[in-house]
């Protein structure tokens, strides 16, 4: 996605060889026109797949998920990082290792908002080692639903997540793939 590459070059901030800061347009302040473009890209790629639901993880995936779900005209749900007291009934949980905080946390999803047999499209802002995406896939599968695809905005292809998800057979579509963050952002 050329527009996204330009935005990353102009506004992305390299924090280290492994972390890119995108908080001026993607995960703190949000560029809503870019969200629409991202939704369009995911829709074009996955539209033949009979998607029933869009799933992400809070908080950075939410804007992307809503923009995508609007085009599919399907429900959107996000996994919560802290199970609220109001989450009654059957809940699916799984443990995920946070890339940015380097600690384990539990994510939860109410069974009310995912149905057996559904085709679920998972979306997220970044793919690094693949823990967040794998955790979401495992929740979908625990619910008896099917992972129809995984849409990622920024894939850091050098951190293993791409290989992990492809080896598991998932249909992974990343809008930009980064080769490296050493000194500058290098794209594939
Ligand atoms: P993974 O689970 O694939 O190792 O990491 C993906 C998750 O960690 C994403 O949900 C994203 O929020 C966060 N993340 C991974 N790498 C980066 C990064 O370079 N910058 C930011 N801002 N978040 C990241």
mmCIF file of C-alpha atoms and ligand atoms in Angstrom:
data_model
loop_
_atom_site.group_PDB
_atom_site.id
_atom_site.type_symbol
_atom_site.label_atom_id
_atom_site.label_comp_id
_atom_site.label_asym_id
_atom_site.label_seq_id
_atom_site.Cartn_x
_atom_site.Cartn_y
_atom_site.Cartn_z
ATOM 1 C CA UNK A 1 0.000 0.000 0.000
ATOM 2 C CA UNK A 2 1.997 2.982 -1.317
ATOM 3 C CA UNK A 3 0.088 5.619 0.651
ATOM 4 C CA UNK A 4 0.836 3.821 3.907
ATOM 5 C CA UNK A 5 4.528 3.506 3.005
ATOM 6 C CA UNK A 6 4.688 7.284 2.495
ATOM 7 C CA UNK A 7 2.955 7.942 5.824
ATOM 8 C CA UNK A 8 5.340 5.566 7.594
ATOM 9 C CA UNK A 9 8.357 7.305 6.089
ATOM 10 C CA UNK A 10 7.038 10.765 7.011
ATOM 11 C CA UNK A 11 5.432 10.098 10.376
ATOM 12 C CA UNK A 12 6.678 6.726 11.687
ATOM 13 C CA UNK A 13 9.311 7.015 14.417
ATOM 14 C CA UNK A 14 11.930 4.315 14.853
ATOM 15 C CA UNK A 15 12.208 3.658 18.588
ATOM 16 C CA UNK A 16 14.740 0.820 18.215
ATOM 17 C CA UNK A 17 15.707 -1.876 15.697
ATOM 18 C CA UNK A 18 12.559 -3.727 16.749
ATOM 19 C CA UNK A 19 9.889 -1.090 17.535
ATOM 20 C CA UNK A 20 8.206 1.506 15.366
ATOM 21 C CA UNK A 21 6.092 4.299 16.840
ATOM 22 C CA UNK A 22 2.982 5.186 14.851
ATOM 23 C CA UNK A 23 1.038 7.098 17.459
ATOM 24 C CA UNK A 24 0.444 10.230 15.364
ATOM 25 C CA UNK A 25 -1.822 8.392 12.882
ATOM 26 C CA UNK A 26 -2.541 4.776 13.854
ATOM 27 C CA UNK A 27 -2.635 3.903 17.517
ATOM 28 C CA UNK A 28 -3.070 7.034 19.601
ATOM 29 C CA UNK A 29 -4.136 9.930 17.373
ATOM 30 C CA UNK A 30 -5.987 8.244 14.504
ATOM 31 C CA UNK A 31 -6.147 9.296 10.853
ATOM 32 C CA UNK A 32 -9.738 8.338 9.988
ATOM 33 C CA UNK A 33 -9.165 8.695 6.227
ATOM 34 C CA UNK A 34 -6.336 6.194 6.520
ATOM 35 C CA UNK A 35 -8.667 3.865 8.470
ATOM 36 C CA UNK A 36 -11.081 3.970 5.509
ATOM 37 C CA UNK A 37 -8.242 3.160 3.091
ATOM 38 C CA UNK A 38 -7.126 0.262 5.292
ATOM 39 C CA UNK A 39 -10.700 -1.050 5.471
ATOM 40 C CA UNK A 40 -10.935 -0.875 1.683
ATOM 41 C CA UNK A 41 -7.708 -2.826 1.214
ATOM 42 C CA UNK A 42 -8.842 -5.586 3.579
ATOM 43 C CA UNK A 43 -12.269 -5.671 1.962
ATOM 44 C CA UNK A 44 -10.792 -6.003 -1.557
ATOM 45 C CA UNK A 45 -8.518 -8.848 -0.513
ATOM 46 C CA UNK A 46 -10.945 -10.858 1.653
ATOM 47 C CA UNK A 47 -14.329 -10.074 0.074
ATOM 48 C CA UNK A 48 -14.657 -13.461 -1.661
ATOM 49 C CA UNK A 49 -14.331 -15.257 1.659
ATOM 50 C CA UNK A 50 -17.859 -15.001 3.064
ATOM 51 C CA UNK A 51 -16.740 -13.188 6.169
ATOM 52 C CA UNK A 52 -19.273 -13.289 9.032
ATOM 53 C CA UNK A 53 -17.413 -11.283 11.664
ATOM 54 C CA UNK A 54 -14.370 -9.084 12.186
ATOM 55 C CA UNK A 55 -12.263 -9.650 15.317
ATOM 56 C CA UNK A 56 -9.352 -7.733 16.807
ATOM 57 C CA UNK A 57 -7.698 -7.076 20.154
ATOM 58 C CA UNK A 58 -7.994 -3.851 22.112
ATOM 59 C CA UNK A 59 -6.989 -1.123 21.769
ATOM 60 C CA UNK A 60 -5.004 -0.463 18.592
ATOM 61 C CA UNK A 61 -7.001 -2.830 16.402
ATOM 62 C CA UNK A 62 -10.366 -1.218 17.140
ATOM 63 C CA UNK A 63 -10.331 1.658 14.633
ATOM 64 C CA UNK A 64 -9.064 -0.674 11.898
ATOM 65 C CA UNK A 65 -11.674 -3.278 12.786
ATOM 66 C CA UNK A 66 -14.580 -0.836 12.664
ATOM 67 C CA UNK A 67 -13.478 0.591 9.286
ATOM 68 C CA UNK A 68 -13.239 -2.962 7.918
ATOM 69 C CA UNK A 69 -16.500 -4.253 9.400
ATOM 70 C CA UNK A 70 -18.401 -1.279 7.953
ATOM 71 C CA UNK A 71 -17.481 -2.413 4.431
ATOM 72 C CA UNK A 72 -18.280 -6.071 5.033
ATOM 73 C CA UNK A 73 -21.494 -4.950 6.788
ATOM 74 C CA UNK A 74 -20.782 -7.579 9.437
ATOM 75 C CA UNK A 75 -20.461 -7.464 13.230
ATOM 76 C CA UNK A 76 -17.219 -6.308 14.760
ATOM 77 C CA UNK A 77 -15.900 -7.497 18.127
ATOM 78 C CA UNK A 78 -12.651 -7.045 20.025
ATOM 79 C CA UNK A 79 -10.957 -9.257 22.602
ATOM 80 C CA UNK A 80 -10.570 -7.487 25.953
ATOM 81 C CA UNK A 81 -7.271 -7.349 27.783
ATOM 82 C CA UNK A 82 -8.966 -7.254 31.176
ATOM 83 C CA UNK A 83 -12.099 -9.272 31.866
ATOM 84 C CA UNK A 84 -14.673 -6.780 33.184
ATOM 85 C CA UNK A 85 -17.110 -7.703 35.977
ATOM 86 C CA UNK A 86 -19.919 -7.186 33.476
ATOM 87 C CA UNK A 87 -18.685 -10.037 31.265
ATOM 88 C CA UNK A 88 -21.113 -12.734 32.438
ATOM 89 C CA UNK A 89 -21.791 -16.139 30.943
ATOM 90 C CA UNK A 90 -19.477 -18.201 28.810
ATOM 91 C CA UNK A 91 -16.181 -16.533 28.026
ATOM 92 C CA UNK A 92 -13.261 -17.707 25.912
ATOM 93 C CA UNK A 93 -9.861 -16.705 27.262
ATOM 94 C CA UNK A 94 -6.300 -17.228 26.187
ATOM 95 C CA UNK A 95 -2.875 -16.009 27.294
ATOM 96 C CA UNK A 96 -0.830 -13.763 25.031
ATOM 97 C CA UNK A 97 2.746 -12.518 25.417
ATOM 98 C CA UNK A 98 2.822 -8.762 24.841
ATOM 99 C CA UNK A 99 5.503 -7.712 22.366
ATOM 100 C CA UNK A 100 5.757 -4.144 23.618
ATOM 101 C CA UNK A 101 5.462 -4.869 27.382
ATOM 102 C CA UNK A 102 7.173 -8.287 27.343
ATOM 103 C CA UNK A 103 4.690 -9.804 29.795
ATOM 104 C CA UNK A 104 1.858 -12.306 29.610
ATOM 105 C CA UNK A 105 -1.706 -11.147 29.788
ATOM 106 C CA UNK A 106 -5.065 -12.825 29.368
ATOM 107 C CA UNK A 107 -7.469 -11.812 26.630
ATOM 108 C CA UNK A 108 -11.175 -12.574 26.850
ATOM 109 C CA UNK A 109 -14.100 -12.709 24.483
ATOM 110 C CA UNK A 110 -17.726 -13.311 25.385
ATOM 111 C CA UNK A 111 -19.151 -16.387 23.616
ATOM 112 C CA UNK A 112 -22.213 -14.238 22.923
ATOM 113 C CA UNK A 113 -20.242 -12.418 20.222
ATOM 114 C CA UNK A 114 -18.762 -15.305 18.280
ATOM 115 C CA UNK A 115 -20.733 -18.231 16.889
ATOM 116 C CA UNK A 116 -19.835 -21.759 15.941
ATOM 117 C CA UNK A 117 -19.239 -22.141 12.200
ATOM 118 C CA UNK A 118 -18.639 -18.437 11.515
ATOM 119 C CA UNK A 119 -15.916 -17.262 9.138
ATOM 120 C CA UNK A 120 -13.917 -14.758 11.148
ATOM 121 C CA UNK A 121 -11.523 -12.168 9.759
ATOM 122 C CA UNK A 122 -8.859 -11.135 12.296
ATOM 123 C CA UNK A 123 -7.272 -7.684 11.906
ATOM 124 C CA UNK A 124 -4.539 -5.889 13.855
ATOM 125 C CA UNK A 125 -2.188 -2.928 13.575
ATOM 126 C CA UNK A 126 1.149 -4.788 13.848
ATOM 127 C CA UNK A 127 2.478 -8.282 13.347
ATOM 128 C CA UNK A 128 5.743 -8.921 15.190
ATOM 129 C CA UNK A 129 6.240 -12.414 16.691
ATOM 130 C CA UNK A 130 2.667 -13.406 16.001
ATOM 131 C CA UNK A 131 1.513 -13.899 19.603
ATOM 132 C CA UNK A 132 -1.487 -11.560 19.448
ATOM 133 C CA UNK A 133 -2.705 -12.983 16.130
ATOM 134 C CA UNK A 134 -2.121 -16.585 17.282
ATOM 135 C CA UNK A 135 -4.063 -15.887 20.490
ATOM 136 C CA UNK A 136 -6.986 -14.508 18.486
ATOM 137 C CA UNK A 137 -6.868 -17.524 16.132
ATOM 138 C CA UNK A 138 -6.958 -19.865 19.105
ATOM 139 C CA UNK A 139 -10.034 -18.059 20.501
ATOM 140 C CA UNK A 140 -11.831 -18.350 17.164
ATOM 141 C CA UNK A 141 -11.031 -22.045 17.010
ATOM 142 C CA UNK A 142 -12.066 -22.633 20.641
ATOM 143 C CA UNK A 143 -15.445 -21.124 19.696
ATOM 144 C CA UNK A 144 -15.801 -23.662 16.870
ATOM 145 C CA UNK A 145 -15.495 -20.894 14.289
ATOM 146 C CA UNK A 146 -13.079 -20.658 11.368
ATOM 147 C CA UNK A 147 -10.217 -18.190 10.816
ATOM 148 C CA UNK A 148 -10.987 -16.967 7.296
ATOM 149 C CA UNK A 149 -7.950 -14.696 7.206
ATOM 150 C CA UNK A 150 -5.652 -12.331 9.050
ATOM 151 C CA UNK A 151 -5.305 -8.710 7.901
ATOM 152 C CA UNK A 152 -2.317 -6.799 9.275
ATOM 153 C CA UNK A 153 -1.522 -3.129 8.715
ATOM 154 C CA UNK A 154 2.240 -3.232 9.431
ATOM 155 C CA UNK A 155 4.106 -6.511 9.336
ATOM 156 C CA UNK A 156 7.630 -6.539 10.709
ATOM 157 C CA UNK A 157 8.591 -9.563 8.643
ATOM 158 C CA UNK A 158 11.915 -10.027 10.434
ATOM 159 C CA UNK A 159 10.339 -10.934 13.797
ATOM 160 C CA UNK A 160 8.913 -14.357 13.022
ATOM 161 C CA UNK A 161 5.145 -13.768 13.070
ATOM 162 C CA UNK A 162 4.804 -14.034 9.303
ATOM 163 C CA UNK A 163 6.536 -17.429 9.196
ATOM 164 C CA UNK A 164 4.567 -18.707 12.213
ATOM 165 C CA UNK A 165 1.145 -17.817 10.786
ATOM 166 C CA UNK A 166 1.980 -19.019 7.262
ATOM 167 C CA UNK A 167 3.261 -22.340 8.656
ATOM 168 C CA UNK A 168 -0.047 -22.758 10.466
ATOM 169 C CA UNK A 169 -1.757 -22.319 7.087
ATOM 170 C CA UNK A 170 -3.550 -19.021 7.723
ATOM 171 C CA UNK A 171 -4.355 -16.641 4.875
ATOM 172 C CA UNK A 172 -2.223 -13.682 5.946
ATOM 173 C CA UNK A 173 -2.474 -10.350 4.137
ATOM 174 C CA UNK A 174 -0.253 -7.472 5.286
ATOM 175 C CA UNK A 175 -0.592 -3.990 3.822
ATOM 176 C CA UNK A 176 3.101 -3.224 4.236
ATOM 177 C CA UNK A 177 5.923 -5.597 5.042
ATOM 178 C CA UNK A 178 9.011 -4.234 6.751
ATOM 179 C CA UNK A 179 12.353 -5.854 6.020
ATOM 180 C CA UNK A 180 14.208 -3.971 8.746
ATOM 181 C CA UNK A 181 14.125 -0.983 11.111
ATOM 182 C CA UNK A 182 17.897 -0.614 11.286
ATOM 183 C CA UNK A 183 18.638 3.129 10.771
ATOM 184 C CA UNK A 184 15.666 3.507 8.423
ATOM 185 C CA UNK A 185 12.412 1.810 7.538
ATOM 186 C CA UNK A 186 13.098 -0.726 4.767
ATOM 187 C CA UNK A 187 10.182 -2.257 2.933
ATOM 188 C CA UNK A 188 9.896 -5.415 0.880
HETATM 189 P P1 LIG B 1 3.051 -9.824 18.225
HETATM 190 O O1 LIG B 1 2.012 -10.390 19.139
HETATM 191 O O2 LIG B 1 2.847 -10.178 16.791
HETATM 192 O O3 LIG B 1 4.453 -10.148 18.699
HETATM 193 O O4 LIG B 1 2.928 -8.233 18.323
HETATM 194 C C1 LIG B 1 1.781 -7.614 17.834
HETATM 195 C C2 LIG B 1 1.158 -6.727 18.858
HETATM 196 O O5 LIG B 1 2.133 -5.961 19.548
HETATM 197 C C3 LIG B 1 0.238 -5.739 18.151
HETATM 198 O O6 LIG B 1 -1.070 -5.927 18.669
HETATM 199 C C4 LIG B 1 0.780 -4.365 18.469
HETATM 200 O O7 LIG B 1 -0.154 -3.630 19.213
HETATM 201 C C5 LIG B 1 2.046 -4.573 19.273
HETATM 202 N N1 LIG B 1 3.268 -4.208 18.507
HETATM 203 C C6 LIG B 1 4.176 -5.057 17.967
HETATM 204 N N2 LIG B 1 5.174 -4.391 17.404
HETATM 205 C C7 LIG B 1 4.913 -3.090 17.560
HETATM 206 C C8 LIG B 1 5.621 -1.889 17.171
HETATM 207 O O8 LIG B 1 6.696 -1.887 16.550
HETATM 208 N N3 LIG B 1 5.015 -0.715 17.499
HETATM 209 C C9 LIG B 1 3.836 -0.658 18.177
HETATM 210 N N4 LIG B 1 3.341 0.550 18.442
HETATM 211 N N5 LIG B 1 3.156 -1.762 18.569
HETATM 212 C C10 LIG B 1 3.686 -2.971 18.261
#
